[in-house]
Coordinates of C-alpha atoms in Angstrom, one line a residue:
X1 CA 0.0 0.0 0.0
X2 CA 3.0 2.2 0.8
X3 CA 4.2 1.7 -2.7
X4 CA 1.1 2.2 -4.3
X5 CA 0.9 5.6 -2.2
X6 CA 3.8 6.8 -3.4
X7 CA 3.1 6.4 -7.4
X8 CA 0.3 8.0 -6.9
X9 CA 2.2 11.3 -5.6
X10 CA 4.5 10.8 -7.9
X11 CA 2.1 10.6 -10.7
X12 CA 0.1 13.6 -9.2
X13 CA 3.4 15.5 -9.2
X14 CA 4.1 14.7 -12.4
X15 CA 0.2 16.1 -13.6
X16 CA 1.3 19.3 -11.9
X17 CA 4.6 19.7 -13.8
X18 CA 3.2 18.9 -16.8
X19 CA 0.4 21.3 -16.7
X20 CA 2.6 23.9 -15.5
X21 CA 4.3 23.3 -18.4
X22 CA 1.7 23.3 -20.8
X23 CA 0.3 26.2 -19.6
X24 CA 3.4 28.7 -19.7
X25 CA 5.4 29.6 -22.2
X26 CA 7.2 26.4 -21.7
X27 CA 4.2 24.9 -23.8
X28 CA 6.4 25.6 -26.9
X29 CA 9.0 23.1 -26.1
X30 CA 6.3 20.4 -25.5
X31 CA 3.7 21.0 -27.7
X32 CA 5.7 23.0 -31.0
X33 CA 9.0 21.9 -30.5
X34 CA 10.8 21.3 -33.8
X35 CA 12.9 18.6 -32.1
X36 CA 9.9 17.8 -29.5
X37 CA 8.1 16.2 -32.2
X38 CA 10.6 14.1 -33.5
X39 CA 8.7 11.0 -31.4
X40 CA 5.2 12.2 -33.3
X41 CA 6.7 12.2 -36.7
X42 CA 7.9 8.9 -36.0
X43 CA 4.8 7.4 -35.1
X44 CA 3.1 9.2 -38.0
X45 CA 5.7 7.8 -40.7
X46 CA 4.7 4.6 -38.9
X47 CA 1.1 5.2 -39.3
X48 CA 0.7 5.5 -43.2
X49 CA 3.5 3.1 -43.8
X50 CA 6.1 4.5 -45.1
X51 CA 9.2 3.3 -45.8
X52 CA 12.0 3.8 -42.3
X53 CA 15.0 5.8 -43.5
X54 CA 15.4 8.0 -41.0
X55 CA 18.3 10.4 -40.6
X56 CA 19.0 10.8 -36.7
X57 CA 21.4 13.2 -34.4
X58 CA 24.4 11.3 -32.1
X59 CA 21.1 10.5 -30.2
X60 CA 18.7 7.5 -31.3
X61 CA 16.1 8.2 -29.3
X62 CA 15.0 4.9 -29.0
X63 CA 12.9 4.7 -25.7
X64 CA 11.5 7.7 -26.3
X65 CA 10.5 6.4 -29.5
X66 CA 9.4 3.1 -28.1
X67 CA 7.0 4.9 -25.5
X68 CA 5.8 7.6 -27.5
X69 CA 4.4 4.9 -30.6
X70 CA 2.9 2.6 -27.5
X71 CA 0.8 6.0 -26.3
X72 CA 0.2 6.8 -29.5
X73 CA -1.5 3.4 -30.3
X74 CA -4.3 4.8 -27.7
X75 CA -5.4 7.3 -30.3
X76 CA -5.1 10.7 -28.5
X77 CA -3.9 13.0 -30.8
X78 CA -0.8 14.6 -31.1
X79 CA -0.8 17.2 -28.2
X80 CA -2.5 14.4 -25.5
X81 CA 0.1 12.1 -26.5
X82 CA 2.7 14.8 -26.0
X83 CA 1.3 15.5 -22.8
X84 CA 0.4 11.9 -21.6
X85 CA 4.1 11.0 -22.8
X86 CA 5.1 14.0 -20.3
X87 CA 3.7 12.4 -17.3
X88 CA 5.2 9.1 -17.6
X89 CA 8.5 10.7 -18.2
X90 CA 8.5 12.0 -14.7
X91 CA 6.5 8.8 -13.5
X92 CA 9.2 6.5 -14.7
X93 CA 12.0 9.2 -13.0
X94 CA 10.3 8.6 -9.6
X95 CA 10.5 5.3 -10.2
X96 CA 14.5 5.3 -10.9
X97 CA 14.5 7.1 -7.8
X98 CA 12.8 4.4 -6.0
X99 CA 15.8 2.5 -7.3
X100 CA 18.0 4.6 -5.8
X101 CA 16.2 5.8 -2.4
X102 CA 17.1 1.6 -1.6
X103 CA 15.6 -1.4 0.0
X104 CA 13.1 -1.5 3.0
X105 CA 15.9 -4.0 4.6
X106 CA 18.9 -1.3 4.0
X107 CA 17.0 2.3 4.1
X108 CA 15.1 3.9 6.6
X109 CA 12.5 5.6 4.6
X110 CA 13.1 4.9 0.8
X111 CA 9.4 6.0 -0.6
X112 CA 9.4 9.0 1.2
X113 CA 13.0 9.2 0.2
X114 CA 11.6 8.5 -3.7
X115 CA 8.7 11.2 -2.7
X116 CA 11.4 13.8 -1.3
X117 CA 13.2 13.7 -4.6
X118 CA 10.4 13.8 -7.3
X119 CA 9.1 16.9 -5.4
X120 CA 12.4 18.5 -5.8
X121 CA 12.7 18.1 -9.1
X122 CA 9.3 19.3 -9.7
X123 CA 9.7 22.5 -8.1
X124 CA 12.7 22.9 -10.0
X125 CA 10.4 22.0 -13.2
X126 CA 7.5 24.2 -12.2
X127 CA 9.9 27.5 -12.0
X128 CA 10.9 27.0 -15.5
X129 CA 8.7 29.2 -17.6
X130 CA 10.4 30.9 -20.7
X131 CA 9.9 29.4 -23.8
X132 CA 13.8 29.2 -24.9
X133 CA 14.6 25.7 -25.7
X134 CA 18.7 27.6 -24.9
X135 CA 17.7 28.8 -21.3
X136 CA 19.1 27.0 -18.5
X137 CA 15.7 25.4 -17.1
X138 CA 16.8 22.4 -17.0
X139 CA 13.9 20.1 -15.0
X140 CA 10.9 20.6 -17.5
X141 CA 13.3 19.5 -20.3
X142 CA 11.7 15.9 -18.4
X143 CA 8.2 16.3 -19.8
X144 CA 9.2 16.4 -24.0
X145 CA 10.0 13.8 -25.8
X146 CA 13.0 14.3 -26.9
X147 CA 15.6 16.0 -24.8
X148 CA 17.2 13.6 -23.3
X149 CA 14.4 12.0 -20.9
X150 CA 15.5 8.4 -21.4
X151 CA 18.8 8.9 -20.2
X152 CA 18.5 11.3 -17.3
X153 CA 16.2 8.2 -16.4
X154 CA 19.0 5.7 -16.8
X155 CA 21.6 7.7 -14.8
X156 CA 19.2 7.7 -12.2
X157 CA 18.4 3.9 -12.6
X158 CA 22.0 3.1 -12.9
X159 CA 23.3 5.4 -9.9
X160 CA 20.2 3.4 -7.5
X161 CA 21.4 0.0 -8.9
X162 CA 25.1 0.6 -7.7
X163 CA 23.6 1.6 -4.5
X164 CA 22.2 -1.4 -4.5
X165 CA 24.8 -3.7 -5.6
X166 CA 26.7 -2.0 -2.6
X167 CA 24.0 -3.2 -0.3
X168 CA 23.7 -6.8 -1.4
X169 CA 26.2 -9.8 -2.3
X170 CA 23.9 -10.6 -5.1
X171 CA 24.2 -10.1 -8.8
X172 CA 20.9 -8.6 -10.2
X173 CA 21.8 -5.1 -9.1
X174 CA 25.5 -5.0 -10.7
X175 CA 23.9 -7.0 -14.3
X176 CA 21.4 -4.2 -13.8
X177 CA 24.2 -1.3 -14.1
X178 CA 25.3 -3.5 -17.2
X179 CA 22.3 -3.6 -19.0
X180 CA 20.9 0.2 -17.9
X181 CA 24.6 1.0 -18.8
X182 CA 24.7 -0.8 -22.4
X183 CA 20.9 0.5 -23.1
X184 CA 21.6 4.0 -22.4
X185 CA 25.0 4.3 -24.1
X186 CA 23.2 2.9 -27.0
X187 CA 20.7 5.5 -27.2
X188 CA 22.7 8.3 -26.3
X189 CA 26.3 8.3 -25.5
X190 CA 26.0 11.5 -23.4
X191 CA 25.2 9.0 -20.9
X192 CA 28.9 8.4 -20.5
X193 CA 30.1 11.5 -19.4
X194 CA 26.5 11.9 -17.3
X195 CA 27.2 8.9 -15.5
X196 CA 29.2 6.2 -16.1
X197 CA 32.6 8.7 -15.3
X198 CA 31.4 10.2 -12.7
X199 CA 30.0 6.9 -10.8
X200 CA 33.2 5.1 -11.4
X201 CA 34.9 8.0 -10.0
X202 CA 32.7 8.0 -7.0
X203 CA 32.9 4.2 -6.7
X204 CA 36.6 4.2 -6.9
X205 CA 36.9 7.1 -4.2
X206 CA 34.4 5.2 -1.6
X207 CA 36.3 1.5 -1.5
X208 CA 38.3 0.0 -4.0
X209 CA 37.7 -4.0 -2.8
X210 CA 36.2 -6.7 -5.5
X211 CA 32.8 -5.4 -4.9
X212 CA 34.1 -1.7 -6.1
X213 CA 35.7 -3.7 -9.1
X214 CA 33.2 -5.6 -10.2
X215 CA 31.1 -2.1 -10.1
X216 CA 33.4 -0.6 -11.9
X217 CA 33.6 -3.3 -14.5
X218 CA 29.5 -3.9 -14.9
X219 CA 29.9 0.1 -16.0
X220 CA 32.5 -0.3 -18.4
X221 CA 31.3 -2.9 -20.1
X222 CA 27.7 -1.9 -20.1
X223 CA 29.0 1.3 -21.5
X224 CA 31.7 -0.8 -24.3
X225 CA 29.0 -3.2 -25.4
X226 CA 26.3 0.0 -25.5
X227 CA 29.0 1.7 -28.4
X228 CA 29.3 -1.3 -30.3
X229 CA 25.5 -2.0 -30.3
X230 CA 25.3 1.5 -32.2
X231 CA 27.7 0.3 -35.1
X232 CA 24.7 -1.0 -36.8
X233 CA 22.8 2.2 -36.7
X234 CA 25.6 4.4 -38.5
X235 CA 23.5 4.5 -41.3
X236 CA 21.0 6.3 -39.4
X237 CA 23.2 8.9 -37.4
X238 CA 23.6 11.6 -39.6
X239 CA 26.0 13.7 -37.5
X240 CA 28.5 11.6 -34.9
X241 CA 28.8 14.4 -32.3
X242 CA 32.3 15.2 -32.8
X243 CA 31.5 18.7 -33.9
X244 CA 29.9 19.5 -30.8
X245 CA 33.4 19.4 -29.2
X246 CA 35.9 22.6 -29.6
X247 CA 38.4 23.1 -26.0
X248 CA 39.7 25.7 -27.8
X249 CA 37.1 28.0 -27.4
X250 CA 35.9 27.3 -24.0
X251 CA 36.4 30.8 -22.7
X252 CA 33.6 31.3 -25.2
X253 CA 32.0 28.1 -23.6
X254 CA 32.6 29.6 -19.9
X255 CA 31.1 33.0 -21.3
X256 CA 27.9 31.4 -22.6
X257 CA 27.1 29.3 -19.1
X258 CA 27.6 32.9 -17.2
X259 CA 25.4 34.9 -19.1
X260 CA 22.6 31.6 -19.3
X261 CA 23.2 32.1 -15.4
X262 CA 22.6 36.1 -15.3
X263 CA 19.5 35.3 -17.6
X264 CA 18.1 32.9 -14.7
X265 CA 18.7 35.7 -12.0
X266 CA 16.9 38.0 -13.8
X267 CA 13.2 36.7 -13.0
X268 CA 12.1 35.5 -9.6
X269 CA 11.3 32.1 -10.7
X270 CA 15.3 32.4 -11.9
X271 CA 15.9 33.0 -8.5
X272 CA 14.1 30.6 -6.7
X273 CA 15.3 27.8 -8.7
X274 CA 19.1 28.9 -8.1
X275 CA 18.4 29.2 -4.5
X276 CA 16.5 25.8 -4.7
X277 CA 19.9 24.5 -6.6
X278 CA 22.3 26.0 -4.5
X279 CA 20.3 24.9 -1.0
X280 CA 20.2 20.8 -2.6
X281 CA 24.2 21.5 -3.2
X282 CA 25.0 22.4 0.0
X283 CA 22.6 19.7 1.8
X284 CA 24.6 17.0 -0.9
X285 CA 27.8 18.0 0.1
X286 CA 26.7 17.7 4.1
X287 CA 24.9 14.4 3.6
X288 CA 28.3 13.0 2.0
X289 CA 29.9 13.3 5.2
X290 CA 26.9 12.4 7.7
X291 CA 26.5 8.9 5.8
X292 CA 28.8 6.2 6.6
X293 CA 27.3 3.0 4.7
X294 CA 28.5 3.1 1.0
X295 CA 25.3 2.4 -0.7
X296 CA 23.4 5.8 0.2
X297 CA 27.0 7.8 0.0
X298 CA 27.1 6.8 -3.6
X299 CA 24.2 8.3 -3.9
X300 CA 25.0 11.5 -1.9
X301 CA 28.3 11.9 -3.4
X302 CA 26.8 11.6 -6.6
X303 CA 24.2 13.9 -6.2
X304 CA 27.0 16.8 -5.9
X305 CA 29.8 15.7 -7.8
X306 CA 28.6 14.6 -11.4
X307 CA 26.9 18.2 -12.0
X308 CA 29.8 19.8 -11.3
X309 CA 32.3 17.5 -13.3
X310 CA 29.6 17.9 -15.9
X311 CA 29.7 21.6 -15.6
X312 CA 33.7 21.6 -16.0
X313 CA 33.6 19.2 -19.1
X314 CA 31.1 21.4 -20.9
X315 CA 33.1 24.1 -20.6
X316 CA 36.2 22.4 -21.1
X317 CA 35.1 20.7 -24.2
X318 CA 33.9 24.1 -25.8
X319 CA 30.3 23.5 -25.6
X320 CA 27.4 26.2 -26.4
X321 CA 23.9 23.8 -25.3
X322 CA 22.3 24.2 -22.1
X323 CA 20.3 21.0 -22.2
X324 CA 24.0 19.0 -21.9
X325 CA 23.8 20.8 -17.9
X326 CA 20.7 18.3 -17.0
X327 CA 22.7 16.7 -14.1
X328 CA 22.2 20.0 -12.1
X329 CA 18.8 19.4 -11.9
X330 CA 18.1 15.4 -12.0
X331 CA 21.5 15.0 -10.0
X332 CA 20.8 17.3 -7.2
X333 CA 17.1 16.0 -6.4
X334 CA 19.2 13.1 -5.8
X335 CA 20.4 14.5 -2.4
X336 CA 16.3 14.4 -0.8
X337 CA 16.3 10.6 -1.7
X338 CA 19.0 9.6 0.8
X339 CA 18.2 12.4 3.2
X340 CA 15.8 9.9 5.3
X341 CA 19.4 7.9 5.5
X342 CA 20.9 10.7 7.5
X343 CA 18.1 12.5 9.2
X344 CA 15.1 11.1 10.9
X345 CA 12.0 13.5 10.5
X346 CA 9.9 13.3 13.7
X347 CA 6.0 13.1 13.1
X348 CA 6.9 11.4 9.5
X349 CA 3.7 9.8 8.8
X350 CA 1.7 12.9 9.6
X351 CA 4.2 15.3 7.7
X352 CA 3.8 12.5 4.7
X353 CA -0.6 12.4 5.2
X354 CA -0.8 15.9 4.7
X355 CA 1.6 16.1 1.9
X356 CA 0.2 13.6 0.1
X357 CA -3.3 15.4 0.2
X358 CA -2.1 18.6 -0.8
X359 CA -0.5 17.0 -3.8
X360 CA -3.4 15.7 -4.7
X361 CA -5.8 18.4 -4.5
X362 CA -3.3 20.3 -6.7
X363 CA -3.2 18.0 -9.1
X364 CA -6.8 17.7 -9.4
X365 CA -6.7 21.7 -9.7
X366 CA -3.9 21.3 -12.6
X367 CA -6.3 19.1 -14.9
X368 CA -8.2 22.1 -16.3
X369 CA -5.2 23.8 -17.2
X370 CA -3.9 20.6 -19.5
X371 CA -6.9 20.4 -21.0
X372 CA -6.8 23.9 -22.3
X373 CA -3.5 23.8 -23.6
X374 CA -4.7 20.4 -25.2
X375 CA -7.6 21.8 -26.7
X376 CA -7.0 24.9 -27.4
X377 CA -7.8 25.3 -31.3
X378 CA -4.4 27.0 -33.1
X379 CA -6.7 28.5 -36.2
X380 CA -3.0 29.8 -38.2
X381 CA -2.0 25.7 -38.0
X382 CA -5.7 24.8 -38.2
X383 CA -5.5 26.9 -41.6
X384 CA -2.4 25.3 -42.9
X385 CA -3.5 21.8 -42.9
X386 CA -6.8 22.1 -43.8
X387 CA -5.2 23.7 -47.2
X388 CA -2.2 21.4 -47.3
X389 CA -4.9 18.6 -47.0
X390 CA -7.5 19.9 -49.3
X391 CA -4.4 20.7 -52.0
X392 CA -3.1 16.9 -52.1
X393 CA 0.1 18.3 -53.4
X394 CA 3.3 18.3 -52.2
X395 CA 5.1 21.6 -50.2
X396 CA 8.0 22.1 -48.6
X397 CA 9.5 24.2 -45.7
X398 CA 12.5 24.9 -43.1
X399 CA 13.3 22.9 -40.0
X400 CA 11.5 25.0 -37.3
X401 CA 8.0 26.4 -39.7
X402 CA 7.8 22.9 -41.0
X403 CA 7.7 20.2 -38.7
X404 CA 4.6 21.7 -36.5
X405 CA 2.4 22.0 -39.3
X406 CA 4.3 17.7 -40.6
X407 CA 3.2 16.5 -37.7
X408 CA -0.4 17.3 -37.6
X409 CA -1.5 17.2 -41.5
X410 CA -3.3 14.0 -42.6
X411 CA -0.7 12.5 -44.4
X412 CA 2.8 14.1 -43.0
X413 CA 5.0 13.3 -46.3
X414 CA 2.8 16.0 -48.0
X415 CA 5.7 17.9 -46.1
X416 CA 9.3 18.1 -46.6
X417 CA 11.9 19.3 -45.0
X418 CA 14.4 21.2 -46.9
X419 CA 17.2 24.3 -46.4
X420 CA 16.6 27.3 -48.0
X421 CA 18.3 26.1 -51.0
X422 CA 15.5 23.7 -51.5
X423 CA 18.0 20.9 -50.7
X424 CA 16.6 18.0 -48.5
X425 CA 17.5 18.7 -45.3
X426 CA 18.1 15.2 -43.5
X427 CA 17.6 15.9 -39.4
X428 CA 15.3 14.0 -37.7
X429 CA 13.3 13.4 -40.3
X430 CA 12.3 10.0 -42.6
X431 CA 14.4 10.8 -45.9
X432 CA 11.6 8.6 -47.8
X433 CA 10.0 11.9 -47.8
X434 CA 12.9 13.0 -50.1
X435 CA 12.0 11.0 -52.8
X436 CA 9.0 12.9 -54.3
X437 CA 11.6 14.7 -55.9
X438 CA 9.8 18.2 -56.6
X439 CA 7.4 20.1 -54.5
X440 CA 4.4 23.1 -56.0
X441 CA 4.9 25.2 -52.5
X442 CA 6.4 26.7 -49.3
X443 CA 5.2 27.0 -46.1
X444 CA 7.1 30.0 -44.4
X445 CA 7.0 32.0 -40.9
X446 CA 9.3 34.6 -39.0
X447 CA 11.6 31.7 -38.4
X448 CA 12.3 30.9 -42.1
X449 CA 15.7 31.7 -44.2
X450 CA 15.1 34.1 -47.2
X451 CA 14.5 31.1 -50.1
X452 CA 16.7 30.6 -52.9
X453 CA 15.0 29.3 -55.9
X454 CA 16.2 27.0 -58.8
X455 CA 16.6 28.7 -62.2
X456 CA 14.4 31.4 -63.6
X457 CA 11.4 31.2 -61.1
X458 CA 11.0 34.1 -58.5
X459 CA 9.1 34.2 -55.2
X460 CA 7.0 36.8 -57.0
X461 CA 6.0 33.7 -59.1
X462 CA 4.0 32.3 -55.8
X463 CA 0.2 32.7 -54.7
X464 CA 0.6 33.7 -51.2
X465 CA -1.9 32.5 -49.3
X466 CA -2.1 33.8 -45.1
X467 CA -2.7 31.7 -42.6
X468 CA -1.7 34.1 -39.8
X469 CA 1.8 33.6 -38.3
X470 CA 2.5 31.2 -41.2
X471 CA 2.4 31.7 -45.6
X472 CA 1.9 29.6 -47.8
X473 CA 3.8 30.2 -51.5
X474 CA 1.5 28.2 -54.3
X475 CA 3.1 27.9 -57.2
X476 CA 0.7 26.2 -58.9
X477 CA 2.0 23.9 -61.8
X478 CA 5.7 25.2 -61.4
X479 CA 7.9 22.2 -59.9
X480 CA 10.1 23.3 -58.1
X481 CA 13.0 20.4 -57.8
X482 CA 14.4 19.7 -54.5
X483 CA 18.6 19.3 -54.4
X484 CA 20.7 16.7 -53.0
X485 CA 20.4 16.0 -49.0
X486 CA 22.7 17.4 -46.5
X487 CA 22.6 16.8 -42.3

């Protein structure tokens, strides 16, 4: 019953962050995203059968894929799949931080431990409001599809299963960090320098006896076999990563964290969640040295240590993406799920009734707000695809106007994603769609590139039709012939 009390806050906490989300400026990144709807576009391909050639990042993506086309099978629609596919991201976090918070045998309070972190985390989530996918709110980044919830799952998962493997002679736990380990690598080899550095690190510091070593060993080979179960996905990796990295310009890299940071300050909700941040740091770094038993000092270790060697390596390795900073935010909640370890919290059960019921009543309060965001009609989109529907011709747009309107047309290859050179641009996308060869018009918006147009035809040439934010360019019978594919 315990158990099943605390997925129910968990889930009600997630329903809160979620609708917080949906209902701020936030909503962008889960409902509009360009690379939030990666996972619908997917299921859509899926949907009218066409043929898989997809062109992915360094990231595959695949459990977000897997869950996303298993909630999509319900037949909600894209923005309550979105939405629905938000909740059990943060549901299946609270569960890795079950993992983590321990065993009844070896932990004093591990639910309420679980409990303690999932509401950290979604306070952090709830003070994230802007709608930059580049700010450094790093928590709500949990409810899309697509940045990363997967693996700031598995280093959750995988940190709670070393705990474990700490706390008993068995050999589920440490075949646990392999697989986790191997799964995650697979999908996303950020999950390297996330977690399986700075746990073997932290497992090395602790002890270094045959239980540290076989650790040590289930993490570097989940994390070998997880690379070479991605050689037979090079085809589908369009870009390996190694771009991402320049050291040589990490003052630039150092420069670009600092102002992301003055950004934050600037709003109160900035405030509150670098005050939250820097109050979980502190209680991390005191809960290291109150623990004594090595599974929950893992934890507690971790929790402090892996978002700021995270930190360094960004800015060591020249980086310029906010979203790569996630371990100050999943990391840190961490510190709550040992705290019950360390400190025993007089009138618990009461504190926890009470809790539990305020929770709830606010989650009830939040379902109104989903549904709005939900079913809020968007005429300028509604516009689009009722003509790109009622045309049954082919267009064409840019990454960021195009894949909104892709992913909610009747058929989403009437759309393809090109540069403004009309070449196919092959990111995140099914290439099939490629092979139409020519397209009769453009969708365009504030974020499209000026268009560059084959031989003698001229954007005067177009029909423009208005559909609010967005503008459709009819060309009627002129093909215009799309150009070879670049990533």
């Amino acid at each position: 019953m315990r158990e099943i009390v605390g997925v129910g806050v968990a889930t009600a906490l997630a329903i809160i962050v979620v609708a917080s989300v949906a209902g701020s400026d936030r909503s962008e990144l889960l409902l509009r995203d360009g690379d939030s709807l990666l996972t619908t576009l997917f299921a859509r391909s899926l949907e009218v059968g066409q043929p898989q050639d997809w062109a992915m990042s360094t990231v595959l993506f695949l459990p977000e894929l897997a869950v996303f086309c298993l909630l999509w099978a319900l037949g909600l629609g894209v923005n309550a799949t979105l939405v629905v596919s938000g909740v059990v991201n943060l549901v299946a976090l609270y569960a890795a931080f079950r993992v983590a918070a321990g065993s009844h045998a070896r932990a004093r309070a591990p639910i309420a431990g679980a409990v303690l972190g999932s509401a950290a985390f979604a306070l952090l989530a709830v003070l994230d409001t802007s709608a930059s996918r580049d700010a450094l709110e790093l928590a709500s980044l949990q409810a899309t599809t697509t940045y990363y919830a997967a693996t700031v799952v598995g280093s959750v998962l995988a940190v709670g299963l070393a705990r474990r493997a700490f706390e008993s002679s068995g050999w589920g736990a440490v075949i646990g960090v392999a697989v986790v380990s191997a799964a995650s690598v697979l999908s996303n080899p950020l999950f390297a320098a996330w977690t399986t550095v700075p746990l073997i690190a932290i497992v090395l510091l602790i002890s270094r006896d045959r239980r540290s070593r076989i650790v040590v060993a289930a993490l570097v080979v989940g994390a070998g076999l997880g690379m070479l179960a991605r050689l037979p996905f090079a085809g589908v990796i369009a870009n390996t990563g190694a771009g991402y990295a320049d050291p040589a310009h990490w003052l630039e890299s150092l420069g670009y964290y600092v102002v992301l940071v003055d950004e934050r300050a600037r709003t109160l909700t900035g405030v509150g969640a670098l005050v939250l941040s820097a109050l979980l740091f502190i209680a991390g770094v005191a809960l290291t040295g109150k623990l004594r038993e090595r599974g929950p000092r893992i934890v507690a270790l971790y929790s402090w240590t892996a978002p700021l060697l995270v930190l360094v390596d960004a800015i060591a390795l020249g980086t310029h993406a906010a979203r790569y900073l996630q371990p100050l935010a999943f990391a840190a909640a961490l510190t709550l799920v040992v705290a019950p370890d360390a400190v025993k919290i007089a009138y618990g059960r009461l504190a926890a009734a009470v809790a539990a019921g305020v929770v709830l009543v606010a989650a009830i309060a939040s379902l109104p707000r989903i549904t709005h965001a939900v079913s809020t009609p968007d005429a300028d989109l509604d516009c689009v695809t009722e003509w790109v529907d009622a045309s049954h011709r082919t267009g064409a747009g840019q990454f960021w106007t195009i894949r909104l309107p892709k992913a909610h047309v009747a058929d989403p290859r009437a759309l393809v994603q090109v540069d403004h050179r009309l070449n196919g641009y092959a990111w995140l996308v099914d290439r099939d769609d490629f092979t139409v060869g020519e397209v009769t018009y453009l969708v365009v918006d504030a974020q499209s590139s000026a268009f560059e147009l084959p031989g003698d035809v001229s954007m005067d040439d177009a029909r423009v039709v208005s559909c609010g934010r967005y503008s459709i360019l009819d060309f009627g019978d002129t093909a215009l012939p799309l150009g070879p594919q670049r990533s």
